[in-house]
CSV table of C-alpha atoms in Angstrom, one decimal:
chain,number,residue,atom,x,y,z
A,239,GLY,CA,14.8,2.0,59.6
A,240,VAL,CA,11.7,3.6,58.2
A,241,ILE,CA,11.8,6.7,60.2
A,242,ASN,CA,15.2,7.4,59.3
A,243,LEU,CA,14.9,6.4,55.5
A,244,ALA,CA,10.8,8.5,55.3
A,245,LYS,CA,14.1,11.6,56.8
A,246,ALA,CA,16.3,10.7,54.6
A,247,LEU,CA,13.8,10.4,51.3
A,248,ALA,CA,11.4,12.8,52.0
A,249,PRO,CA,8.7,10.7,50.3
A,250,ASP,CA,5.3,11.7,48.6
A,251,ILE,CA,3.7,9.2,49.6
A,252,LEU,CA,4.3,5.4,51.9
A,253,ALA,CA,2.6,3.3,51.3
A,254,VAL,CA,2.3,0.6,54.6
A,255,ASP,CA,0.7,-2.0,55.2
A,256,ILE,CA,-1.8,-3.6,58.3
A,257,ASN,CA,0.6,-5.8,60.2
A,258,MET,CA,4.3,-6.0,59.0
A,259,PRO,CA,6.6,-8.3,61.4
A,260,ASN,CA,8.0,-6.0,63.5
A,261,ILE,CA,5.4,-3.0,64.2
A,262,ASP,CA,2.2,-3.0,63.1
A,263,ALA,CA,0.5,0.2,61.1
A,264,VAL,CA,-0.9,2.0,64.2
A,265,GLY,CA,2.6,1.9,66.1
A,266,LEU,CA,4.5,3.2,62.5
A,267,PHE,CA,1.9,6.3,62.1
A,268,GLY,CA,3.4,7.5,66.0
A,269,LEU,CA,6.5,7.3,64.6
A,270,LEU,CA,6.4,8.4,62.0
A,271,ALA,CA,3.8,11.8,63.2
A,272,ASP,CA,6.5,12.2,65.5
A,273,ALA,CA,9.0,13.1,62.9
A,274,LYS,CA,6.9,15.5,61.2
A,275,PHE,CA,6.3,13.0,58.5
A,276,ALA,CA,4.6,15.1,55.7
A,277,GLY,CA,4.4,12.8,53.2
A,278,GLN,CA,0.5,11.1,52.2
A,279,ILE,CA,-0.2,7.4,53.7
A,280,PHE,CA,-1.2,4.6,51.5
A,281,ILE,CA,-2.9,1.7,53.9
A,282,VAL,CA,-3.0,-1.1,52.6
A,283,SER,CA,-4.1,-4.6,54.2
A,284,GLY,CA,-6.2,-7.7,53.4
A,285,GLU,CA,-8.5,-7.0,56.7
A,286,ASP,CA,-11.7,-6.4,55.9
A,287,GLU,CA,-12.8,-2.9,55.2
A,288,SER,CA,-13.9,-1.4,58.8
A,289,VAL,CA,-9.7,-2.5,59.5
A,290,LEU,CA,-9.0,-0.7,57.0
A,291,ALA,CA,-11.3,2.2,57.7
A,292,ALA,CA,-10.8,2.3,61.5
A,293,THR,CA,-6.8,2.4,60.6
A,294,GLN,CA,-6.6,5.2,58.7
A,295,ARG,CA,-8.7,7.7,61.4
A,296,LYS,CA,-6.5,6.6,63.3
A,297,ALA,CA,-3.4,7.6,61.2
A,298,GLU,CA,-5.8,11.5,60.6
A,299,ALA,CA,-6.5,12.0,64.5
A,300,ILE,CA,-2.2,12.7,65.3
A,301,GLY,CA,-1.7,14.7,62.1
A,302,LEU,CA,-1.2,12.4,59.3
A,303,ALA,CA,-2.7,12.5,55.9
A,304,VAL,CA,-3.7,8.9,54.3
A,305,THR,CA,-4.6,9.3,50.7
A,306,CYS,CA,-6.2,6.2,50.3
A,307,THR,CA,-7.0,2.6,51.5
A,308,GLN,CA,-7.2,-0.8,49.8
A,309,GLN,CA,-7.5,-3.3,50.2
A,310,LYS,CA,-5.1,-6.6,48.8
A,311,PRO,CA,-4.3,-8.1,46.7
A,312,LEU,CA,-4.6,-4.5,45.9
A,313,ASP,CA,-5.8,-3.5,42.5
A,314,PHE,CA,-3.4,-1.6,40.0
A,315,ASN,CA,-5.9,0.1,38.5
A,316,LYS,CA,-6.7,2.2,41.8
A,317,LEU,CA,-3.5,2.3,42.5
A,318,ARG,CA,-1.9,3.9,39.2
A,319,ALA,CA,-5.5,6.3,39.5
A,320,MET,CA,-4.5,7.5,42.5
A,321,LEU,CA,-0.8,8.0,41.8
A,322,SER,CA,-1.5,9.8,38.3
A,323,SER,CA,-4.4,11.8,40.6
A,324,LYS,CA,-1.8,13.4,43.1
A,325,ARG,CA,1.2,13.2,40.0
A,326,GLU,CA,-1.6,16.0,39.3
A,327,LEU,CA,-2.1,18.4,42.1
A,328,SER,CA,1.3,18.5,42.5
A,329,ARG,CA,2.1,20.1,39.0
A,330,VAL,CA,-1.0,22.5,39.2
A,331,ALA,CA,0.4,23.7,42.9
């Protein structure tokens, strides 16, 4: 599944919806942390901002790096700006 893909591809950023069919975001975060996922997490959801913030705190509490959160429908200008800023930071590092 997604853990094998994350290990094989080692993406810099992984977008995760809070509500997924077979596992919720917190369950996936536990698997990613166990797999030592070193990339950034981008949390998306149609849920309230408070749910996004709570989910972000849970991910960070187990050692995952959360780049940003965004409510659906996605603001593609905000998404583009976030991805561009991450690209610029990686060039500097």
